[in-house]
JSON list of C-alpha atoms in Angstrom, two decimals:
[
{"chain": "A", "resi": 156, "resn": "ARG", "atom": "CA", "xyz": [-0.12, -0.09, 0.17]},
{"chain": "A", "resi": 157, "resn": "HIS", "atom": "CA", "xyz": [0.98, 3.62, -0.68]},
{"chain": "A", "resi": 158, "resn": "GLY", "atom": "CA", "xyz": [1.06, 6.72, 1.78]},
{"chain": "A", "resi": 159, "resn": "PHE", "atom": "CA", "xyz": [1.85, 10.21, 0.75]},
{"chain": "A", "resi": 160, "resn": "GLY", "atom": "CA", "xyz": [5.93, 9.95, 1.13]},
{"chain": "A", "resi": 161, "resn": "TYR", "atom": "CA", "xyz": [5.64, 6.15, 1.83]},
{"chain": "A", "resi": 162, "resn": "SER", "atom": "CA", "xyz": [5.04, 2.27, 0.81]},
{"chain": "A", "resi": 163, "resn": "VAL", "atom": "CA", "xyz": [4.40, -0.28, 2.90]},
{"chain": "A", "resi": 164, "resn": "PHE", "atom": "CA", "xyz": [5.05, -4.00, 1.58]},
{"chain": "A", "resi": 165, "resn": "THR", "atom": "CA", "xyz": [3.34, -7.07, 3.34]},
{"chain": "A", "resi": 166, "resn": "THR", "atom": "CA", "xyz": [3.86, -10.75, 2.42]},
{"chain": "A", "resi": 167, "resn": "THR", "atom": "CA", "xyz": [2.94, -13.90, 5.09]},
{"chain": "A", "resi": 168, "resn": "THR", "atom": "CA", "xyz": [5.16, -16.74, 3.69]},
{"chain": "A", "resi": 169, "resn": "ALA", "atom": "CA", "xyz": [5.23, -20.32, 5.90]},
{"chain": "A", "resi": 170, "resn": "GLY", "atom": "CA", "xyz": [4.45, -18.61, 9.00]},
{"chain": "A", "resi": 171, "resn": "ILE", "atom": "CA", "xyz": [6.46, -15.29, 8.91]},
{"chain": "A", "resi": 172, "resn": "ARG", "atom": "CA", "xyz": [4.38, -12.58, 8.32]},
{"chain": "A", "resi": 173, "resn": "SER", "atom": "CA", "xyz": [6.84, -9.44, 7.75]},
{"chain": "A", "resi": 174, "resn": "GLU", "atom": "CA", "xyz": [6.13, -5.06, 6.84]},
{"chain": "A", "resi": 175, "resn": "LEU", "atom": "CA", "xyz": [8.85, -3.44, 5.12]},
{"chain": "A", "resi": 176, "resn": "TRP", "atom": "CA", "xyz": [8.27, 0.36, 4.91]},
{"chain": "A", "resi": 177, "resn": "VAL", "atom": "CA", "xyz": [10.43, 2.51, 2.51]},
{"chain": "A", "resi": 178, "resn": "PHE", "atom": "CA", "xyz": [10.73, 5.91, 2.31]},
{"chain": "A", "resi": 179, "resn": "VAL", "atom": "CA", "xyz": [12.96, 9.16, 1.41]},
{"chain": "A", "resi": 180, "resn": "ALA", "atom": "CA", "xyz": [14.59, 11.07, 4.03]},
{"chain": "A", "resi": 181, "resn": "LEU", "atom": "CA", "xyz": [13.22, 14.67, 4.15]},
{"chain": "A", "resi": 182, "resn": "ASP", "atom": "CA", "xyz": [16.67, 16.71, 5.38]},
{"chain": "A", "resi": 183, "resn": "ALA", "atom": "CA", "xyz": [19.03, 14.02, 4.01]},
{"chain": "A", "resi": 184, "resn": "ALA", "atom": "CA", "xyz": [19.98, 11.81, 0.75]},
{"chain": "A", "resi": 185, "resn": "VAL", "atom": "CA", "xyz": [19.15, 8.54, 2.77]},
{"chain": "A", "resi": 186, "resn": "ARG", "atom": "CA", "xyz": [16.04, 6.04, 1.64]},
{"chain": "A", "resi": 187, "resn": "PHE", "atom": "CA", "xyz": [15.55, 4.07, 4.84]},
{"chain": "A", "resi": 188, "resn": "SER", "atom": "CA", "xyz": [14.03, 0.35, 4.63]},
{"chain": "A", "resi": 189, "resn": "MET", "atom": "CA", "xyz": [12.59, -0.75, 7.79]},
{"chain": "A", "resi": 190, "resn": "LEU", "atom": "CA", "xyz": [11.98, -4.39, 8.07]},
{"chain": "A", "resi": 191, "resn": "LYS", "atom": "CA", "xyz": [9.38, -5.64, 10.70]},
{"chain": "A", "resi": 192, "resn": "VAL", "atom": "CA", "xyz": [9.19, -10.22, 10.77]},
{"chain": "A", "resi": 193, "resn": "PHE", "atom": "CA", "xyz": [7.02, -11.35, 13.10]},
{"chain": "A", "resi": 194, "resn": "ASN", "atom": "CA", "xyz": [7.40, -15.28, 13.94]},
{"chain": "A", "resi": 195, "resn": "GLU", "atom": "CA", "xyz": [4.36, -16.71, 13.63]},
{"chain": "A", "resi": 196, "resn": "SER", "atom": "CA", "xyz": [5.21, -20.68, 12.34]},
{"chain": "A", "resi": 197, "resn": "GLY", "atom": "CA", "xyz": [4.23, -21.79, 15.99]},
{"chain": "A", "resi": 198, "resn": "ARG", "atom": "CA", "xyz": [7.70, -22.53, 16.08]},
{"chain": "A", "resi": 199, "resn": "PRO", "atom": "CA", "xyz": [11.60, -21.04, 17.01]},
{"chain": "A", "resi": 200, "resn": "ARG", "atom": "CA", "xyz": [12.95, -19.78, 13.83]},
{"chain": "A", "resi": 201, "resn": "LYS", "atom": "CA", "xyz": [16.31, -18.93, 12.46]},
{"chain": "A", "resi": 202, "resn": "LEU", "atom": "CA", "xyz": [15.73, -16.27, 9.30]},
{"chain": "A", "resi": 203, "resn": "SER", "atom": "CA", "xyz": [18.62, -14.48, 7.62]},
{"chain": "A", "resi": 204, "resn": "VAL", "atom": "CA", "xyz": [17.47, -10.75, 5.94]},
{"chain": "A", "resi": 205, "resn": "THR", "atom": "CA", "xyz": [19.58, -9.80, 3.02]},
{"chain": "A", "resi": 206, "resn": "GLY", "atom": "CA", "xyz": [19.46, -5.82, 1.42]},
{"chain": "A", "resi": 207, "resn": "TYR", "atom": "CA", "xyz": [20.97, -5.56, -1.96]},
{"chain": "A", "resi": 208, "resn": "VAL", "atom": "CA", "xyz": [21.87, -2.91, -4.20]},
{"chain": "A", "resi": 209, "resn": "GLU", "atom": "CA", "xyz": [23.32, -2.17, -8.10]},
{"chain": "A", "resi": 210, "resn": "TRP", "atom": "CA", "xyz": [25.37, 0.87, -7.80]},
{"chain": "A", "resi": 211, "resn": "VAL", "atom": "CA", "xyz": [25.44, 3.17, -10.95]},
{"chain": "A", "resi": 212, "resn": "MET", "atom": "CA", "xyz": [26.45, 6.36, -9.54]},
{"chain": "A", "resi": 213, "resn": "GLY", "atom": "CA", "xyz": [26.70, 7.77, -13.31]},
{"chain": "A", "resi": 214, "resn": "ASP", "atom": "CA", "xyz": [24.22, 7.97, -16.00]},
{"chain": "A", "resi": 215, "resn": "SER", "atom": "CA", "xyz": [24.06, 4.11, -16.97]},
{"chain": "A", "resi": 216, "resn": "ARG", "atom": "CA", "xyz": [25.69, 1.18, -14.92]},
{"chain": "A", "resi": 217, "resn": "GLU", "atom": "CA", "xyz": [26.86, -0.30, -18.23]},
{"chain": "A", "resi": 218, "resn": "LYS", "atom": "CA", "xyz": [29.23, 2.73, -18.62]},
{"chain": "A", "resi": 219, "resn": "SER", "atom": "CA", "xyz": [30.21, 2.79, -15.16]},
{"chain": "A", "resi": 220, "resn": "ALA", "atom": "CA", "xyz": [29.88, -0.23, -13.08]},
{"chain": "A", "resi": 221, "resn": "MET", "atom": "CA", "xyz": [34.16, -0.69, -13.98]},
{"chain": "A", "resi": 222, "resn": "HIS", "atom": "CA", "xyz": [35.02, 2.86, -12.35]},
{"chain": "A", "resi": 223, "resn": "VAL", "atom": "CA", "xyz": [32.53, 2.10, -8.98]},
{"chain": "A", "resi": 224, "resn": "GLY", "atom": "CA", "xyz": [34.43, 0.59, -5.98]},
{"chain": "A", "resi": 225, "resn": "THR", "atom": "CA", "xyz": [33.75, -0.47, -2.72]},
{"chain": "A", "resi": 226, "resn": "GLU", "atom": "CA", "xyz": [35.18, -0.66, 0.87]},
{"chain": "A", "resi": 227, "resn": "VAL", "atom": "CA", "xyz": [33.81, -0.80, 4.61]},
{"chain": "A", "resi": 228, "resn": "ASP", "atom": "CA", "xyz": [34.51, 1.39, 7.15]},
{"chain": "A", "resi": 229, "resn": "PRO", "atom": "CA", "xyz": [36.38, 0.15, 9.56]},
{"chain": "A", "resi": 230, "resn": "ARG", "atom": "CA", "xyz": [34.78, 2.38, 12.19]},
{"chain": "A", "resi": 231, "resn": "THR", "atom": "CA", "xyz": [31.42, 1.80, 11.34]},
{"chain": "A", "resi": 232, "resn": "GLY", "atom": "CA", "xyz": [30.58, -1.13, 9.31]},
{"chain": "A", "resi": 233, "resn": "ALA", "atom": "CA", "xyz": [29.20, 0.86, 6.32]},
{"chain": "A", "resi": 234, "resn": "LEU", "atom": "CA", "xyz": [29.24, -0.38, 2.90]},
{"chain": "A", "resi": 235, "resn": "LEU", "atom": "CA", "xyz": [30.96, 2.30, 1.14]},
{"chain": "A", "resi": 236, "resn": "ALA", "atom": "CA", "xyz": [30.83, 2.95, -2.96]},
{"chain": "A", "resi": 237, "resn": "ARG", "atom": "CA", "xyz": [33.03, 5.94, -5.18]},
{"chain": "A", "resi": 238, "resn": "ASN", "atom": "CA", "xyz": [33.35, 6.32, -8.84]},
{"chain": "A", "resi": 239, "resn": "MET", "atom": "CA", "xyz": [36.21, 8.77, -8.80]},
{"chain": "A", "resi": 240, "resn": "TYR", "atom": "CA", "xyz": [36.04, 8.95, -12.26]},
{"chain": "A", "resi": 241, "resn": "SER", "atom": "CA", "xyz": [33.06, 10.17, -13.15]},
{"chain": "A", "resi": 242, "resn": "ALA", "atom": "CA", "xyz": [32.52, 14.13, -13.71]},
{"chain": "A", "resi": 243, "resn": "ASP", "atom": "CA", "xyz": [29.66, 14.62, -12.09]},
{"chain": "A", "resi": 244, "resn": "PHE", "atom": "CA", "xyz": [29.80, 12.17, -8.99]},
{"chain": "A", "resi": 245, "resn": "SER", "atom": "CA", "xyz": [33.69, 11.29, -8.58]},
{"chain": "A", "resi": 246, "resn": "ASP", "atom": "CA", "xyz": [32.86, 13.51, -5.01]},
{"chain": "A", "resi": 247, "resn": "ARG", "atom": "CA", "xyz": [30.18, 11.62, -4.05]},
{"chain": "A", "resi": 248, "resn": "VAL", "atom": "CA", "xyz": [30.31, 8.47, -1.47]},
{"chain": "A", "resi": 249, "resn": "ALA", "atom": "CA", "xyz": [27.37, 6.45, -1.46]},
{"chain": "A", "resi": 250, "resn": "PHE", "atom": "CA", "xyz": [26.88, 4.47, 1.59]},
{"chain": "A", "resi": 251, "resn": "PHE", "atom": "CA", "xyz": [24.91, 0.92, 2.39]},
{"chain": "A", "resi": 252, "resn": "ASP", "atom": "CA", "xyz": [24.42, -0.01, 5.87]},
{"chain": "A", "resi": 253, "resn": "VAL", "atom": "CA", "xyz": [22.38, -2.10, 8.57]},
{"chain": "A", "resi": 254, "resn": "ASP", "atom": "CA", "xyz": [20.98, -1.40, 12.22]},
{"chain": "A", "resi": 255, "resn": "ASP", "atom": "CA", "xyz": [22.85, -5.25, 12.71]},
{"chain": "A", "resi": 256, "resn": "ALA", "atom": "CA", "xyz": [26.61, -5.42, 14.47]},
{"chain": "A", "resi": 257, "resn": "SER", "atom": "CA", "xyz": [26.11, -8.99, 13.15]},
{"chain": "A", "resi": 258, "resn": "GLY", "atom": "CA", "xyz": [26.06, -8.17, 9.05]},
{"chain": "A", "resi": 259, "resn": "ASN", "atom": "CA", "xyz": [28.31, -9.87, 6.66]},
{"chain": "A", "resi": 260, "resn": "VAL", "atom": "CA", "xyz": [28.74, -7.90, 3.41]},
{"chain": "A", "resi": 261, "resn": "THR", "atom": "CA", "xyz": [30.02, -8.29, -0.14]},
{"chain": "A", "resi": 262, "resn": "GLY", "atom": "CA", "xyz": [30.80, -6.05, -3.07]},
{"chain": "A", "resi": 263, "resn": "ASP", "atom": "CA", "xyz": [30.79, -8.82, -5.59]},
{"chain": "A", "resi": 264, "resn": "ARG", "atom": "CA", "xyz": [27.32, -8.81, -8.04]},
{"chain": "A", "resi": 265, "resn": "ARG", "atom": "CA", "xyz": [28.98, -11.95, -10.08]},
{"chain": "A", "resi": 266, "resn": "GLU", "atom": "CA", "xyz": [29.56, -13.82, -6.38]},
{"chain": "A", "resi": 267, "resn": "PHE", "atom": "CA", "xyz": [25.93, -12.77, -5.19]},
{"chain": "A", "resi": 268, "resn": "LEU", "atom": "CA", "xyz": [23.67, -13.45, -8.09]},
{"chain": "A", "resi": 269, "resn": "GLY", "atom": "CA", "xyz": [25.95, -15.92, -9.77]},
{"chain": "A", "resi": 270, "resn": "ARG", "atom": "CA", "xyz": [27.22, -16.59, -13.35]},
{"chain": "A", "resi": 271, "resn": "ASN", "atom": "CA", "xyz": [23.64, -17.47, -14.07]},
{"chain": "A", "resi": 272, "resn": "GLY", "atom": "CA", "xyz": [21.87, -16.40, -11.14]},
{"chain": "A", "resi": 273, "resn": "SER", "atom": "CA", "xyz": [19.63, -13.22, -11.09]},
{"chain": "A", "resi": 274, "resn": "PRO", "atom": "CA", "xyz": [17.95, -10.86, -8.61]},
{"chain": "A", "resi": 275, "resn": "GLN", "atom": "CA", "xyz": [15.54, -13.31, -8.75]},
{"chain": "A", "resi": 276, "resn": "LYS", "atom": "CA", "xyz": [17.41, -15.86, -7.49]},
{"chain": "A", "resi": 277, "resn": "PRO", "atom": "CA", "xyz": [20.90, -15.04, -6.10]},
{"chain": "A", "resi": 278, "resn": "VAL", "atom": "CA", "xyz": [23.25, -18.22, -5.66]},
{"chain": "A", "resi": 279, "resn": "ALA", "atom": "CA", "xyz": [23.85, -16.35, -2.48]},
{"chain": "A", "resi": 280, "resn": "MET", "atom": "CA", "xyz": [21.02, -16.74, -1.17]},
{"chain": "A", "resi": 281, "resn": "GLU", "atom": "CA", "xyz": [21.69, -20.59, -0.63]},
{"chain": "A", "resi": 282, "resn": "SER", "atom": "CA", "xyz": [25.23, -19.71, 1.38]},
{"chain": "A", "resi": 283, "resn": "ALA", "atom": "CA", "xyz": [25.38, -18.68, 4.77]},
{"chain": "A", "resi": 284, "resn": "ARG", "atom": "CA", "xyz": [27.83, -15.49, 4.90]},
{"chain": "A", "resi": 285, "resn": "LEU", "atom": "CA", "xyz": [28.71, -13.32, 2.31]},
{"chain": "A", "resi": 286, "resn": "SER", "atom": "CA", "xyz": [32.80, -13.35, 1.89]},
{"chain": "A", "resi": 287, "resn": "GLY", "atom": "CA", "xyz": [33.60, -10.03, 2.81]},
{"chain": "A", "resi": 288, "resn": "ARG", "atom": "CA", "xyz": [34.88, -9.42, -0.41]},
{"chain": "A", "resi": 289, "resn": "VAL", "atom": "CA", "xyz": [35.05, -5.99, -1.85]},
{"chain": "A", "resi": 290, "resn": "GLY", "atom": "CA", "xyz": [37.45, -3.34, -3.83]},
{"chain": "A", "resi": 291, "resn": "TRP", "atom": "CA", "xyz": [37.69, -2.53, -6.97]},
{"chain": "A", "resi": 292, "resn": "GLY", "atom": "CA", "xyz": [37.77, -3.94, -10.25]},
{"chain": "A", "resi": 293, "resn": "LEU", "atom": "CA", "xyz": [34.80, -5.60, -9.87]},
{"chain": "A", "resi": 294, "resn": "ASP", "atom": "CA", "xyz": [30.96, -6.11, -11.23]},
{"chain": "A", "resi": 295, "resn": "PRO", "atom": "CA", "xyz": [29.89, -3.49, -8.60]},
{"chain": "A", "resi": 296, "resn": "CYS", "atom": "CA", "xyz": [26.74, -3.90, -5.44]},
{"chain": "A", "resi": 297, "resn": "GLY", "atom": "CA", "xyz": [26.20, -3.91, -2.64]},
{"chain": "A", "resi": 298, "resn": "ALA", "atom": "CA", "xyz": [24.75, -6.71, -0.17]},
{"chain": "A", "resi": 299, "resn": "ILE", "atom": "CA", "xyz": [24.40, -7.08, 3.65]},
{"chain": "A", "resi": 300, "resn": "ARG", "atom": "CA", "xyz": [22.50, -9.76, 5.26]},
{"chain": "A", "resi": 301, "resn": "VAL", "atom": "CA", "xyz": [21.79, -9.96, 8.68]},
{"chain": "A", "resi": 302, "resn": "THR", "atom": "CA", "xyz": [20.57, -13.29, 11.34]},
{"chain": "A", "resi": 303, "resn": "LEU", "atom": "CA", "xyz": [17.88, -13.34, 13.15]},
{"chain": "A", "resi": 304, "resn": "ASP", "atom": "CA", "xyz": [16.85, -16.28, 15.89]},
{"chain": "A", "resi": 305, "resn": "LEU", "atom": "CA", "xyz": [13.28, -15.10, 16.83]},
{"chain": "A", "resi": 306, "resn": "ALA", "atom": "CA", "xyz": [10.95, -17.56, 19.31]},
{"chain": "A", "resi": 307, "resn": "GLU", "atom": "CA", "xyz": [8.04, -18.21, 18.84]},
{"chain": "A", "resi": 308, "resn": "GLY", "atom": "CA", "xyz": [5.27, -15.10, 18.79]},
{"chain": "A", "resi": 309, "resn": "GLN", "atom": "CA", "xyz": [8.97, -13.00, 18.66]},
{"chain": "A", "resi": 310, "resn": "ASP", "atom": "CA", "xyz": [8.91, -10.44, 16.28]},
{"chain": "A", "resi": 311, "resn": "HIS", "atom": "CA", "xyz": [12.53, -8.52, 14.97]},
{"chain": "A", "resi": 312, "resn": "GLU", "atom": "CA", "xyz": [13.23, -4.95, 12.84]},
{"chain": "A", "resi": 313, "resn": "VAL", "atom": "CA", "xyz": [15.95, -4.63, 10.49]},
{"chain": "A", "resi": 314, "resn": "ILE", "atom": "CA", "xyz": [16.75, -0.93, 9.44]},
{"chain": "A", "resi": 315, "resn": "PHE", "atom": "CA", "xyz": [18.59, -0.95, 6.28]},
{"chain": "A", "resi": 316, "resn": "ARG", "atom": "CA", "xyz": [19.52, 2.61, 4.52]},
{"chain": "A", "resi": 317, "resn": "LEU", "atom": "CA", "xyz": [21.47, 3.60, 1.39]},
{"chain": "A", "resi": 318, "resn": "GLY", "atom": "CA", "xyz": [22.32, 7.05, 0.81]},
{"chain": "A", "resi": 319, "resn": "MET", "atom": "CA", "xyz": [25.15, 9.58, -0.30]},
{"chain": "A", "resi": 320, "resn": "GLY", "atom": "CA", "xyz": [27.52, 11.87, 0.98]},
{"chain": "A", "resi": 321, "resn": "ARG", "atom": "CA", "xyz": [30.05, 14.56, -0.50]},
{"chain": "A", "resi": 322, "resn": "GLY", "atom": "CA", "xyz": [33.56, 12.63, 0.57]},
{"chain": "A", "resi": 323, "resn": "VAL", "atom": "CA", "xyz": [33.58, 10.18, 3.62]},
{"chain": "A", "resi": 324, "resn": "ASP", "atom": "CA", "xyz": [33.51, 12.22, 6.36]},
{"chain": "A", "resi": 325, "resn": "ASP", "atom": "CA", "xyz": [29.75, 13.92, 4.88]},
{"chain": "A", "resi": 326, "resn": "ALA", "atom": "CA", "xyz": [28.75, 10.07, 4.20]},
{"chain": "A", "resi": 327, "resn": "LEU", "atom": "CA", "xyz": [30.15, 8.91, 8.01]},
{"chain": "A", "resi": 328, "resn": "ARG", "atom": "CA", "xyz": [28.27, 12.12, 9.20]},
{"chain": "A", "resi": 329, "resn": "LEU", "atom": "CA", "xyz": [24.80, 10.51, 7.78]},
{"chain": "A", "resi": 330, "resn": "VAL", "atom": "CA", "xyz": [25.56, 7.05, 8.85]},
{"chain": "A", "resi": 331, "resn": "THR", "atom": "CA", "xyz": [25.76, 8.06, 12.11]},
{"chain": "A", "resi": 332, "resn": "ARG", "atom": "CA", "xyz": [23.09, 10.62, 12.40]},
{"chain": "A", "resi": 333, "resn": "CYS", "atom": "CA", "xyz": [20.73, 7.63, 10.99]},
{"chain": "A", "resi": 334, "resn": "ARG", "atom": "CA", "xyz": [21.25, 4.70, 13.00]},
{"chain": "A", "resi": 335, "resn": "GLY", "atom": "CA", "xyz": [18.90, 3.55, 14.72]},
{"chain": "A", "resi": 336, "resn": "THR", "atom": "CA", "xyz": [15.01, 2.78, 15.13]},
{"chain": "A", "resi": 337, "resn": "LEU", "atom": "CA", "xyz": [14.45, 6.38, 16.95]},
{"chain": "A", "resi": 338, "resn": "ALA", "atom": "CA", "xyz": [16.40, 8.44, 14.01]},
{"chain": "A", "resi": 339, "resn": "ALA", "atom": "CA", "xyz": [14.08, 6.00, 11.73]},
{"chain": "A", "resi": 340, "resn": "ARG", "atom": "CA", "xyz": [11.00, 6.70, 13.21]},
{"chain": "A", "resi": 341, "resn": "SER", "atom": "CA", "xyz": [11.77, 10.29, 13.82]},
{"chain": "A", "resi": 342, "resn": "ALA", "atom": "CA", "xyz": [12.28, 10.55, 10.12]},
{"chain": "A", "resi": 343, "resn": "LEU", "atom": "CA", "xyz": [8.91, 8.77, 8.66]},
{"chain": "A", "resi": 344, "resn": "ASP", "atom": "CA", "xyz": [6.87, 11.07, 11.25]},
{"chain": "A", "resi": 345, "resn": "ALA", "atom": "CA", "xyz": [8.84, 14.21, 9.65]},
{"chain": "A", "resi": 346, "resn": "VAL", "atom": "CA", "xyz": [7.34, 12.87, 6.18]},
{"chain": "A", "resi": 347, "resn": "ARG", "atom": "CA", "xyz": [3.79, 12.52, 7.51]},
{"chain": "A", "resi": 348, "resn": "ARG", "atom": "CA", "xyz": [3.76, 15.96, 8.81]},
{"chain": "A", "resi": 349, "resn": "HIS", "atom": "CA", "xyz": [5.42, 17.50, 5.35]},
{"chain": "A", "resi": 350, "resn": "TRP", "atom": "CA", "xyz": [2.99, 15.96, 3.64]},
{"chain": "A", "resi": 351, "resn": "GLU", "atom": "CA", "xyz": [-0.39, 16.58, 5.91]},
{"chain": "A", "resi": 352, "resn": "HIS", "atom": "CA", "xyz": [0.32, 19.93, 5.57]},
{"chain": "A", "resi": 353, "resn": "VAL", "atom": "CA", "xyz": [1.30, 20.31, 1.57]},
{"chain": "A", "resi": 354, "resn": "VAL", "atom": "CA", "xyz": [-2.53, 18.20, 1.32]},
{"chain": "A", "resi": 355, "resn": "ARG", "atom": "CA", "xyz": [-3.93, 19.88, 3.99]},
{"chain": "A", "resi": 356, "resn": "ALA", "atom": "CA", "xyz": [-3.05, 23.15, 1.97]},
{"chain": "A", "resi": 357, "resn": "VAL", "atom": "CA", "xyz": [-4.57, 21.71, -1.18]}
]
């Protein structure tokens, strides 16, 4: 379902109900993906949640992919990407981040999708962990996986953030500022208030 400034996707499969809220902050180049998972299966479950993005950082992925490099920031654990060869994006640093210290990552699209894989059925979903491979000269992507142990009737929230700053310092300031459930819910409340004001005026 779609609201003013946000979309919500819900599904139930094998006793696991999920609710994904997606929205963009009003005051920063950050997209939030808030996923809440409910265990309604009647038994304990061990699950994994994986977020995946394909970096463009140019006018098309086909042209820019060979110039995009990735790294994991040692202080925050956020996955960073940049294209220093782009006339328009050379000073920008993108980030993909999750509120979970157990997250493991890859920046290699070929590893994630597999030789004959696709975004609908990536080969990496068959492995327990992502390799942690990042750097230059890869077919770049951003993938982060976290694991969840849910007791019967338990729920858990995982929040992914995709954003961009002007340089590493600006990007990492955004990473730190936007972390946590409170920051995500405050950003969503601001989006709702903004659209209520716009719609009320109309």
